[in-house]
Amino acid sequence: MGAPAVVNALMYSGAFALGGVASDDDGRVFAWMLAGQAPFWCAMNAVIGPTIQLVIDKMERTIQDVVQAPLDPVEWLVAYVAAGTTAGLLSSLPIALFAVVINGFPGPAPLTALAVLVLTGMAFAPLGLLLGLWAQKWDHVGAALGFILTPIGFFSGLVQPVSAMPEPLRSIGAFSPFTWAIEAVRACLVGGPAAASVATAALSLAGMAVFLGFVAWRVLVSGWRLRT
Amino acid sequence: MQQQQQQRDSTTPVPREIGPVNWIGFGTLFSKEVRRFTKVYMQTVAAPVVTTLLFFAVFALALGGAGRSVGDVPFLEFLAPGLIIMTMAQNAFANTSSSIMIAKNQGTIVDVLMPPMTSGELAVGYVAAGVLRGLVVGLVTVFVVALFVRIHLMHPALILLFGLLGTMMLALLGIAGAIWADKFDHIAAVTNFIVTPLTFLSGTFYPIERLPENWRFVAHLNPFFYMIDGFRHGFIGGSDAYIGTGIAVLVGVNTALWLLVLRMLSTGYKLKS
């Protein structure tokens, strides 16, 4: 999970830096792109981790092993969110390290960047849990990731600051959780502008984690698509 | 007694005569491989087209590609053919590699190996379906991209030639990779660490002259670069390398891969052991 994310991040950053700007002799644009890729892959893998596990369990009918275990829905929720967050961190930390090594170690605020990455994982993992509960086949997972999450992520400051994007992308991007994570982590790793302050972004991600965590907990309590 | 013998003779199956080519076997394998990807067209055709459009949109909207140019060619017109052949190549590889990998994993590969088919018939069956998927995805992508950017067809024959050679190369690579792979992790590594980066970083998004000199030299050793460069030449009429060199490189690589795949299938390498 970590290695493919690093390769993808390097690949996207290289392609966007080489194809998108006039020149990047000192590698600053590449590092800037890479710093944004870290929270993007953290979020994506935090979603993918719980989703894949749940869909495989449902398709192979091993979900009953989890449903029958003496676990409270809160314990379920915490376990899936922790696993998703770990998956997100394992894939994003090497990318973040690459970015700060290229741009200048250790970057403006590496510990804050780490905290925002943890919050990113915690905010997106419940979404992965909900997606895994909803999806009944791989087509559903593919559609949600390929047609919804990836496009939103790409237009949320991944290749260009949201403030520099044309309308209506600028206004829409400001409300994207990907934007909060990408611009905050990037500002902490390599500097540069962010649409909102790092504190605002961190609070927004924490709010998303609490809200989606609550929704996921309610869905787990109801047994929707698990016990039917 | 004689009547009983005559009755038995008329009902006893006789061995099927197979000519120089087992057309029924080949047709069945090809049909199975085509049905595999048409049945899940959302994953195999729609998803790659959306991904291509996403990259196109990123460059057009977020990276200001609409206002730039590569030489005399508007950047988006330069970008479109690169994205199209990248998608075609990745899908040709995915078709053959996933089919063989799943068959090996589920033990159904015996259904393909047991019929009286030569390694050539097997290889052509898989490659033809992989090439077809690449061409279908490419054709759909051309029509969709044409809604947003002007598509030139300067040399249609070259588009077809490089499209065929490119998808054939990747389809063959998919067969070789899947036969070699012992588990899904192995083929995922080939996809993630070799095929995707090479299709991505061989001039899809930028002219190769933008690379530092050493990397430019490395790019000229890369067959994926010639595939993208030649395909793009067919659309916009300009290329980084001499087209004859590109054709020669791709024919050479395809020949080597055919020999490798035929050898793997005829010896049963990691298939019959």
Coordinates of C-alpha atoms in Angstrom, one line a residue, chain A residues 10-133:
Chain A
L10 CA 6.2 10.7 -7.7
M11 CA 4.7 10.0 -11.0
Y12 CA 1.8 12.5 -10.7
S13 CA 4.1 15.1 -9.3
G14 CA 6.6 14.6 -12.1
A15 CA 4.0 14.7 -14.8
F16 CA 2.2 17.7 -13.5
A17 CA 5.4 19.6 -12.7
L18 CA 6.9 18.9 -16.2
G19 CA 3.7 19.3 -18.1
G20 CA 2.3 22.2 -16.1
V21 CA 5.0 24.8 -15.6
A22 CA 7.5 26.6 -17.8
S23 CA 10.6 25.4 -15.9
D24 CA 11.4 23.7 -12.6
D25 CA 15.2 23.6 -12.6
D26 CA 15.5 23.6 -8.8
G27 CA 12.8 21.0 -8.2
R28 CA 10.7 23.4 -6.0
V29 CA 7.5 22.8 -8.1
F30 CA 8.1 19.1 -7.9
A31 CA 8.5 19.2 -4.1
W32 CA 5.4 21.5 -3.9
M33 CA 3.3 19.0 -5.9
L34 CA 4.7 16.1 -3.8
A35 CA 3.8 17.8 -0.5
G36 CA 0.2 18.0 -1.7
Q37 CA 0.2 14.3 -2.7
A38 CA 0.9 13.2 0.9
P39 CA -2.5 14.2 2.4
F40 CA -4.2 13.2 -0.9
W41 CA -3.0 9.6 -0.6
C42 CA -3.5 9.6 3.2
A43 CA -7.2 10.4 2.6
M44 CA -7.6 8.0 -0.3
N45 CA -6.0 5.1 1.5
A46 CA -7.9 5.8 4.7
V47 CA -11.0 5.4 2.6
I48 CA -9.8 2.4 0.6
G49 CA -8.6 0.4 3.6
P50 CA -11.9 -0.1 5.5
T51 CA -13.9 -0.2 2.2
I52 CA -11.9 -3.1 0.6
Q53 CA -12.0 -5.1 3.9
L54 CA -15.7 -4.7 4.3
V55 CA -16.6 -5.5 0.6
I56 CA -14.3 -8.6 0.6
D57 CA -15.9 -9.7 3.9
K58 CA -19.4 -9.2 2.5
M59 CA -18.7 -10.9 -0.8
E60 CA -17.0 -13.9 0.7
R61 CA -19.6 -14.0 3.5
T62 CA -16.9 -13.8 6.2
I63 CA -18.6 -10.7 7.5
Q64 CA -20.6 -12.9 9.9
D65 CA -17.3 -13.7 11.7
V66 CA -17.1 -9.9 12.5
V67 CA -20.8 -9.4 13.1
Q68 CA -21.1 -12.4 15.5
A69 CA -18.0 -11.4 17.6
P70 CA -18.8 -9.8 21.0
L71 CA -17.9 -6.3 19.8
D72 CA -19.8 -3.1 20.6
P73 CA -20.5 -0.9 17.5
V74 CA -18.2 1.7 19.1
E75 CA -15.3 -0.8 19.2
W76 CA -16.0 -1.7 15.5
L77 CA -15.9 1.9 14.6
V78 CA -12.7 2.6 16.5
A79 CA -11.0 -0.5 15.0
Y80 CA -11.9 0.4 11.4
V81 CA -11.1 4.1 11.8
A82 CA -7.7 3.2 13.4
A83 CA -6.9 0.7 10.7
G84 CA -7.9 3.2 7.9
T85 CA -5.9 6.0 9.6
T86 CA -2.9 3.7 9.8
A87 CA -3.2 2.8 6.1
G88 CA -3.4 6.5 5.3
L89 CA -0.3 7.3 7.4
L90 CA 1.8 4.4 6.1
S91 CA 1.2 5.6 2.5
S92 CA 1.6 9.3 3.1
L93 CA 4.6 9.6 5.5
P94 CA 7.2 8.4 2.9
I95 CA 5.8 10.9 0.4
A96 CA 5.9 13.7 2.9
L97 CA 9.5 12.7 3.7
F98 CA 10.4 12.9 0.0
A99 CA 8.9 16.4 -0.3
V100 CA 10.8 17.8 2.7
V101 CA 14.1 16.2 1.6
I102 CA 13.8 17.8 -1.8
N103 CA 12.7 21.2 -0.5
G104 CA 14.8 21.4 2.6
F105 CA 14.7 19.3 5.7
P106 CA 12.7 19.4 8.0
G107 CA 10.3 22.0 6.6
P108 CA 8.4 24.8 8.4
A109 CA 6.3 22.7 10.8
P110 CA 6.8 19.0 10.4
L111 CA 5.0 18.0 13.6
T112 CA 2.0 20.0 12.7
A113 CA 2.0 18.4 9.3
L114 CA 2.0 15.0 11.0
A115 CA -0.9 16.0 13.3
V116 CA -2.9 17.2 10.2
L117 CA -2.2 13.9 8.4
V118 CA -3.5 12.0 11.4
L119 CA -6.6 14.1 11.4
T120 CA -7.0 13.5 7.7
G121 CA -6.9 9.8 8.2
M122 CA -9.4 10.0 11.0
A123 CA -11.7 12.2 8.9
F124 CA -11.7 10.0 5.8
A125 CA -11.6 6.6 7.4
P126 CA -15.3 6.7 8.6
L127 CA -16.2 7.6 5.0
G128 CA -14.4 4.4 3.9
L129 CA -16.4 2.5 6.5
L130 CA -19.7 4.0 5.2
L131 CA -18.7 3.3 1.6
G132 CA -17.8 -0.3 2.5
L133 CA -21.2 -0.8 4.2

